[in-house]
Amino acid sequence: MIKIAVLCSGGDSQGMNACIQTIVNMASVHGIMVMGVRRGYQGLIEDDMIELTRESVANIGNLGGCVLKVSRCPEFKTAEGVKKGYETLLKNRIDYLIVIGGDGSFRGAIELSRLGAKVITMPGTIDNDLFYTDRTLGFDTAVNNAVSAIDNIRQTMEANNRGLIVEVMGRECGHIALNVAVAVCAHSVAVKEVNTTISDIVSDVKQCLNKGITSPVVVISEAVDYSVDDVRRAVEQECGIECRTSVIGYLQRGGAPSVFDRVFAIQLGINAIELILKGVSNIALGIRNRNVFYMKLEDVYNLKDEFDKLLYRQLRNLHNLK
Ligand code: ADP
Ligand code: F6P
């Protein structure tokens, strides 16, 4: 009997549970035993795993968070930590390990594969910062959550003729910020990829106020090296408009996965088991042009970020910004 294990690592993201559920359901169809490793690589080091069954994962597909729990595990960044994790796999006779996580988790999976583990990775992070794939699991939901939060806040800003400065997550990556900004037709967006400065934001806001906008919306990525309060102070001083700030934060990372993320999670789960049945390993699953595909795990970092400059420019054109 094939025995596999699944773990989720890094920040949790919506769709992880749907993925776990699909892996278990699809595995049970083919008589594969699935172990769930708790708390990511920390649990792997500590040999903390339980058998997952159709019954134990029933009704988790619509939940945010991660039933197996996640962790950031500094020890796994050491050769000793990876060795301990590999030994847990050997001890439990795990044939394949599925890792759902982001950039760092993939690096851990590569280290395990170098020791001899058979690994399959899936992109699970809200940040969309794995560039071999068009989308990471959770990104779509995170953007939707931020957009609905801003839609609400905006109503009270409009009622008071106030400007709104919001910060969204995404770590070093501006994909969440850009997509949220476009969805709410923000008047300025600040991302690291184009080195947006506070003066750039002030200039955007001034241009919009001159065109009659009464409640400008500014979206900043958490990657920029200034805060929403720094921006608020500058805009209030230089544009003469009262502003309020909001850090959307963890609101983005909770709640039910969107339909896109659910379908993506299910596709990832099905593909992983099909590949295991074919004996394929040390690959990363992703989605490109709406098709789920896989590539050699070691090659995922050959692809660099292609920040969507066209979308960025289109948002600026929408407000006729210089
Ligand atoms: P994400 O996977 O979402 O990018 P992190 O960067 O925090 O989140 O990485 C998750 C975990 O992956 C880390 O806590 C660590 O256990 C493991 N990891 C990160 N980088 C490496 C590395 N270079 N080698 C081995 N394991 C790593
Ligand atoms: O990587 C996902 C993410 O939500 C980032 O967007 C954010 O910077 C980070 O995790 C927050 O991490 P933590 O949950 O450890 O505070």
Coordinates of C-alpha atoms and ligand atoms in Angstrom, one line a residue:
M1 CA 0.0 0.0 0.0
I2 CA 1.3 3.5 -0.9
K3 CA 1.6 5.7 2.2
I4 CA 1.8 9.5 1.9
A5 CA 2.0 12.4 4.2
V6 CA 0.7 16.0 3.8
L7 CA 1.8 19.1 5.6
C8 CA 1.0 22.8 5.4
S9 CA 3.8 25.3 6.1
G10 CA 4.4 29.0 6.4
G11 CA 1.3 31.3 6.7
D12 CA -2.0 29.4 6.3
S13 CA -4.0 30.3 3.2
Q14 CA -7.6 29.7 2.2
G15 CA -7.9 26.5 0.2
M16 CA -5.4 24.5 2.3
N17 CA -8.3 22.6 3.9
A18 CA -10.0 22.0 0.6
C19 CA -6.7 20.6 -0.7
I20 CA -6.2 18.3 2.3
Q21 CA -9.8 17.0 1.9
T22 CA -9.3 16.3 -1.8
I23 CA -6.0 14.6 -1.3
V24 CA -7.6 12.3 1.3
N25 CA -10.8 11.6 -0.7
M26 CA -8.8 10.9 -3.9
A27 CA -6.3 8.8 -2.1
S28 CA -9.0 6.7 -0.5
V29 CA -10.4 5.9 -3.9
H30 CA -7.1 4.4 -4.8
G31 CA -6.3 2.7 -1.5
I32 CA -3.6 5.1 -0.5
M33 CA -3.0 5.8 3.2
V34 CA -2.7 9.5 4.1
M35 CA -1.0 10.9 7.2
G36 CA -1.5 14.5 8.2
V37 CA 1.6 16.2 9.7
R38 CA 0.6 18.8 12.3
R39 CA 2.3 22.2 12.4
G40 CA 4.3 22.0 9.2
Y41 CA 8.0 21.2 9.4
Q42 CA 7.9 21.6 13.2
G43 CA 5.6 18.6 13.3
L44 CA 7.7 16.7 10.8
I45 CA 10.8 17.2 13.0
E46 CA 8.8 16.0 16.1
D47 CA 7.1 13.1 14.3
D48 CA 3.7 14.6 15.0
M49 CA 1.3 13.0 12.6
I50 CA -2.2 11.4 12.4
E51 CA -3.9 9.3 9.9
L52 CA -6.5 11.2 7.9
T53 CA -9.7 9.5 6.7
R54 CA -12.6 10.5 4.6
E55 CA -14.6 10.9 7.9
S56 CA -11.9 13.0 9.6
V57 CA -11.7 15.5 6.8
A58 CA -15.5 15.6 6.0
N59 CA -16.8 19.2 5.7
I60 CA -13.5 21.0 6.0
G61 CA -13.3 22.2 2.3
N62 CA -15.2 25.4 3.0
L63 CA -13.0 26.5 5.9
G64 CA -10.3 29.0 6.0
G65 CA -7.2 28.4 8.3
C66 CA -5.7 25.0 8.3
V67 CA -7.0 22.0 10.3
L68 CA -3.5 20.5 10.4
K69 CA -2.1 23.8 11.7
V70 CA 0.9 25.6 10.2
S71 CA 4.2 26.8 11.6
R72 CA 7.3 28.8 10.8
C73 CA 10.1 26.4 11.9
P74 CA 13.5 28.0 12.1
E75 CA 15.2 24.6 12.9
F76 CA 14.1 23.3 9.5
K77 CA 16.4 26.0 7.9
T78 CA 19.4 24.0 9.3
A79 CA 20.8 20.8 7.7
E80 CA 20.2 19.1 11.1
G81 CA 16.5 20.1 11.1
V82 CA 16.0 18.8 7.5
K83 CA 17.8 15.5 8.5
K84 CA 15.4 15.1 11.4
G85 CA 12.4 15.6 9.1
Y86 CA 13.7 13.1 6.6
E87 CA 14.3 10.5 9.4
T88 CA 10.6 11.0 10.4
L89 CA 9.6 10.1 6.8
L90 CA 11.8 7.0 6.8
K91 CA 10.6 5.9 10.3
N92 CA 7.0 6.2 9.2
R93 CA 7.6 4.6 5.8
I94 CA 6.2 7.6 4.0
D95 CA 6.5 7.1 0.2
Y96 CA 5.6 10.6 -0.8
L97 CA 5.3 13.9 1.1
I98 CA 3.0 16.7 -0.1
V99 CA 4.0 20.1 1.0
I100 CA 1.5 23.0 0.7
G101 CA 3.1 26.3 1.4
G102 CA 4.9 29.3 0.0
D103 CA 8.4 30.3 -1.1
G104 CA 10.2 29.2 2.1
S105 CA 8.2 26.0 2.4
F106 CA 9.3 25.1 -1.1
R107 CA 12.9 25.6 -0.2
G108 CA 12.4 23.2 2.7
A109 CA 10.9 20.6 0.3
I110 CA 13.8 20.9 -2.0
E111 CA 16.2 20.2 0.8
L112 CA 14.2 17.1 1.7
S113 CA 14.2 15.9 -1.9
R114 CA 18.0 16.3 -1.9
L115 CA 18.2 13.8 0.9
G116 CA 16.1 11.3 -1.0
A117 CA 12.5 12.1 -0.1
K118 CA 9.9 12.0 -2.8
V119 CA 8.1 15.4 -2.6
I120 CA 5.3 17.1 -4.3
T121 CA 4.7 20.8 -3.6
M122 CA 1.6 23.0 -4.0
P123 CA 1.6 26.8 -3.9
G124 CA -0.3 27.7 -0.7
T125 CA 0.1 31.4 0.3
I126 CA -2.0 34.5 0.0
D127 CA 1.0 36.4 -1.3
N128 CA 1.1 35.1 -4.9
D129 CA 4.9 35.3 -4.7
L130 CA 5.8 32.0 -6.4
F131 CA 6.4 33.1 -9.9
Y132 CA 6.3 29.8 -11.7
T133 CA 2.6 29.8 -11.2
D134 CA -0.1 32.4 -12.2
R135 CA -1.8 32.0 -8.9
T136 CA -1.1 30.7 -5.4
L137 CA -3.8 29.2 -3.3
G138 CA -5.5 31.8 -1.1
F139 CA -4.5 34.8 -3.2
D140 CA -7.9 35.2 -4.8
T141 CA -9.8 34.9 -1.5
A142 CA -7.3 37.3 0.2
V143 CA -7.9 39.9 -2.5
N144 CA -11.7 39.5 -2.3
N145 CA -11.5 39.9 1.5
A146 CA -9.5 43.1 1.3
V147 CA -11.8 44.5 -1.4
S148 CA -14.9 43.9 0.6
A149 CA -13.3 45.5 3.7
I150 CA -12.3 48.6 1.6
D151 CA -15.8 48.8 0.0
N152 CA -17.3 49.0 3.5
I153 CA -14.8 51.5 4.9
R154 CA -15.1 53.6 1.8
Q155 CA -18.8 54.3 2.5
T156 CA -18.1 56.1 5.7
M157 CA -15.1 57.9 4.2
E158 CA -17.3 59.2 1.4
A159 CA -19.9 60.4 3.9
N160 CA -17.2 62.4 5.7
N161 CA -15.2 63.6 2.6
R162 CA -12.2 61.9 4.0
G163 CA -9.3 60.2 2.2
L164 CA -8.5 56.6 3.0
I165 CA -5.1 55.1 3.2
V166 CA -5.1 51.2 3.5
E167 CA -2.3 48.7 3.9
V168 CA -2.6 45.2 2.6
M169 CA -0.4 42.1 3.1
G170 CA 1.8 40.4 0.5
R171 CA 5.2 40.3 2.2
E172 CA 7.7 41.6 -0.4
C173 CA 5.3 41.2 -3.2
G174 CA 2.9 43.8 -4.6
H175 CA 0.4 41.5 -6.3
I176 CA -2.2 41.7 -3.6
A177 CA -1.9 45.5 -3.4
L178 CA -2.1 46.0 -7.2
N179 CA -5.1 43.7 -7.6
V180 CA -7.0 45.2 -4.7
A181 CA -6.2 48.7 -5.9
V182 CA -7.6 47.9 -9.4
A183 CA -10.7 46.2 -8.0
V184 CA -11.6 49.3 -5.8
C185 CA -10.3 51.8 -8.5
A186 CA -7.9 53.2 -6.0
H187 CA -6.5 56.6 -6.8
S188 CA -2.9 55.6 -5.9
V189 CA -1.2 52.3 -5.3
A190 CA 2.2 52.0 -3.6
V191 CA 4.3 48.9 -4.3
K192 CA 8.0 48.0 -4.0
E193 CA 8.2 46.8 -7.6
V194 CA 7.9 50.3 -8.9
N195 CA 9.5 52.0 -5.9
T196 CA 6.5 54.2 -5.2
T197 CA 7.5 57.1 -2.9
I198 CA 5.3 59.1 -0.5
S199 CA 5.8 62.1 -2.9
D200 CA 4.4 60.0 -5.8
I201 CA 1.3 59.2 -3.7
V202 CA 0.8 62.9 -2.7
S203 CA 1.1 63.8 -6.4
D204 CA -1.6 61.2 -7.4
V205 CA -3.9 62.4 -4.6
K206 CA -3.5 66.1 -5.6
Q207 CA -4.3 65.3 -9.2
C208 CA -7.4 63.4 -8.2
L209 CA -8.6 66.2 -5.8
N210 CA -8.1 68.7 -8.6
K211 CA -10.5 66.6 -10.7
G212 CA -13.2 66.8 -8.0
I213 CA -12.6 63.5 -6.2
T214 CA -13.7 64.0 -2.5
S215 CA -12.6 60.7 -1.0
P216 CA -9.4 59.5 -2.5
V217 CA -8.4 55.9 -1.8
V218 CA -4.7 54.9 -1.5
V219 CA -3.6 51.3 -1.3
I220 CA -0.1 50.5 0.0
S221 CA 1.7 47.2 0.1
E222 CA 3.2 46.1 3.4
A223 CA 6.5 45.8 1.5
V224 CA 7.0 49.5 1.2
D225 CA 9.3 51.1 3.8
Y226 CA 6.7 53.6 5.1
S227 CA 3.5 53.2 7.1
V228 CA -0.1 54.2 6.4
D229 CA 0.4 56.9 9.1
D230 CA 3.4 58.4 7.3
V231 CA 1.3 58.6 4.1
R232 CA -1.7 60.1 6.0
R233 CA 0.5 62.8 7.6
A234 CA 2.0 63.7 4.2
V235 CA -1.4 63.7 2.3
E236 CA -3.1 65.8 5.1
Q237 CA -0.3 68.3 5.1
E238 CA 0.3 68.7 1.4
C239 CA -3.2 68.1 0.0
G240 CA -5.3 69.6 2.8
I241 CA -7.7 66.7 3.2
E242 CA -8.5 64.8 6.3
C243 CA -7.6 61.1 6.1
R244 CA -8.2 57.9 8.0
T245 CA -6.0 54.8 7.8
S246 CA -6.7 51.1 8.1
V247 CA -4.3 48.1 8.1
I248 CA -6.4 45.3 6.6
G249 CA -4.0 42.6 7.9
Y250 CA -5.3 39.2 9.0
L251 CA -8.9 39.9 7.7
Q252 CA -7.3 38.9 4.4
R253 CA -6.2 35.5 5.5
G254 CA -9.4 34.1 7.1
G255 CA -12.8 33.0 5.9
A256 CA -14.1 30.6 3.4
P257 CA -12.0 30.1 0.2
S258 CA -13.5 31.8 -2.9
V259 CA -14.8 29.5 -5.7
F260 CA -11.6 30.0 -7.6
D261 CA -9.5 28.9 -4.6
R262 CA -11.7 26.0 -3.9
V263 CA -11.7 24.7 -7.5
F264 CA -7.9 25.3 -7.7
A265 CA -7.4 23.4 -4.4
I266 CA -9.5 20.4 -5.6
Q267 CA -7.6 20.4 -8.9
L268 CA -4.3 20.4 -7.1
G269 CA -5.3 17.5 -4.8
I270 CA -6.6 15.4 -7.7
N271 CA -3.4 16.0 -9.7
A272 CA -1.1 15.2 -6.8
I273 CA -2.7 11.8 -6.3
E274 CA -2.7 11.0 -10.0
L275 CA 1.0 11.9 -10.2
I276 CA 1.8 9.7 -7.2
L277 CA 0.0 6.8 -8.9
K278 CA 2.3 7.4 -11.9
G279 CA 5.3 7.5 -9.6
V280 CA 6.1 11.1 -10.4
S281 CA 7.8 13.1 -7.6
N282 CA 10.0 16.1 -6.8
I283 CA 7.7 18.4 -8.8
A284 CA 5.8 21.6 -8.1
L285 CA 2.1 21.9 -9.1
G286 CA 0.8 25.2 -10.3
I287 CA -1.6 26.8 -12.6
R288 CA -0.9 28.6 -15.9
N289 CA -3.4 29.9 -18.4
R290 CA -6.1 28.2 -16.4
N291 CA -4.5 24.8 -16.7
V292 CA -3.0 22.9 -13.7
F293 CA 0.5 21.8 -14.6
Y294 CA 3.7 20.7 -12.9
M295 CA 7.4 21.3 -13.3
K296 CA 10.6 20.1 -11.7
L297 CA 10.7 21.4 -8.1
E298 CA 14.3 22.5 -8.5
D299 CA 13.4 24.7 -11.4
V300 CA 10.7 26.9 -9.8
Y301 CA 13.1 29.5 -8.8
N302 CA 14.4 30.0 -12.3
L303 CA 11.2 32.1 -13.0
K304 CA 11.4 35.7 -11.8
D305 CA 8.5 38.0 -10.8
E306 CA 6.8 39.6 -13.7
F307 CA 5.0 42.4 -11.9
D308 CA 1.9 43.3 -14.0
K309 CA 3.1 46.7 -15.2
L310 CA 0.3 46.8 -17.8
L311 CA -2.4 46.5 -15.1
Y312 CA -0.5 49.1 -13.0
R313 CA -0.4 51.5 -15.9
Q314 CA -4.1 50.9 -16.8
L315 CA -5.1 51.9 -13.2
R316 CA -3.2 55.1 -13.6
N317 CA -4.7 55.7 -17.0
L318 CA -8.2 55.3 -15.5
H319 CA -7.6 58.4 -13.4
N320 CA -5.5 60.1 -16.1
L321 CA -2.5 60.3 -13.7
K322 CA 0.8 61.6 -14.8
Ligands
ADP1 P1 6.2 30.5 3.2 O1 6.4 29.1 3.0 O2 4.8 31.0 3.3 O3 7.1 31.4 2.3 P2 8.2 30.9 5.3 O4 9.2 31.7 4.5 O5 8.0 31.4 6.7 O6 6.7 30.8 4.7 O7 8.7 29.4 5.3 C1 8.0 28.4 6.0 C2 9.0 27.5 6.6 O8 9.7 26.8 5.5 C3 10.1 28.1 7.5 O9 9.6 28.4 8.7 C4 11.1 27.0 7.5 O10 10.7 25.9 8.4 C5 11.0 26.5 6.0 N1 12.1 27.1 5.2 C6 12.1 28.3 4.8 N2 13.3 28.6 4.1 C7 14.0 27.4 4.2 C8 15.2 27.0 3.7 N3 16.0 27.8 3.0 N4 15.6 25.7 3.9 C9 14.8 24.8 4.6 N5 13.6 25.2 5.1 C10 13.2 26.4 4.9
F6P2 O1 3.0 34.9 3.8 C1 1.6 35.2 4.2 C2 1.5 36.3 5.1 O2 0.2 36.6 5.4 C3 2.2 37.7 4.6 O3 1.3 38.3 3.7 C4 2.4 38.4 5.9 O4 3.4 39.3 5.7 C5 2.8 37.3 6.8 O5 2.2 36.1 6.3 C6 2.3 37.4 8.2 O6 2.9 36.4 8.9 P1 2.5 35.9 10.4 O7 1.2 35.2 10.3 O8 3.6 35.0 10.8 O9 2.3 37.2 11.2

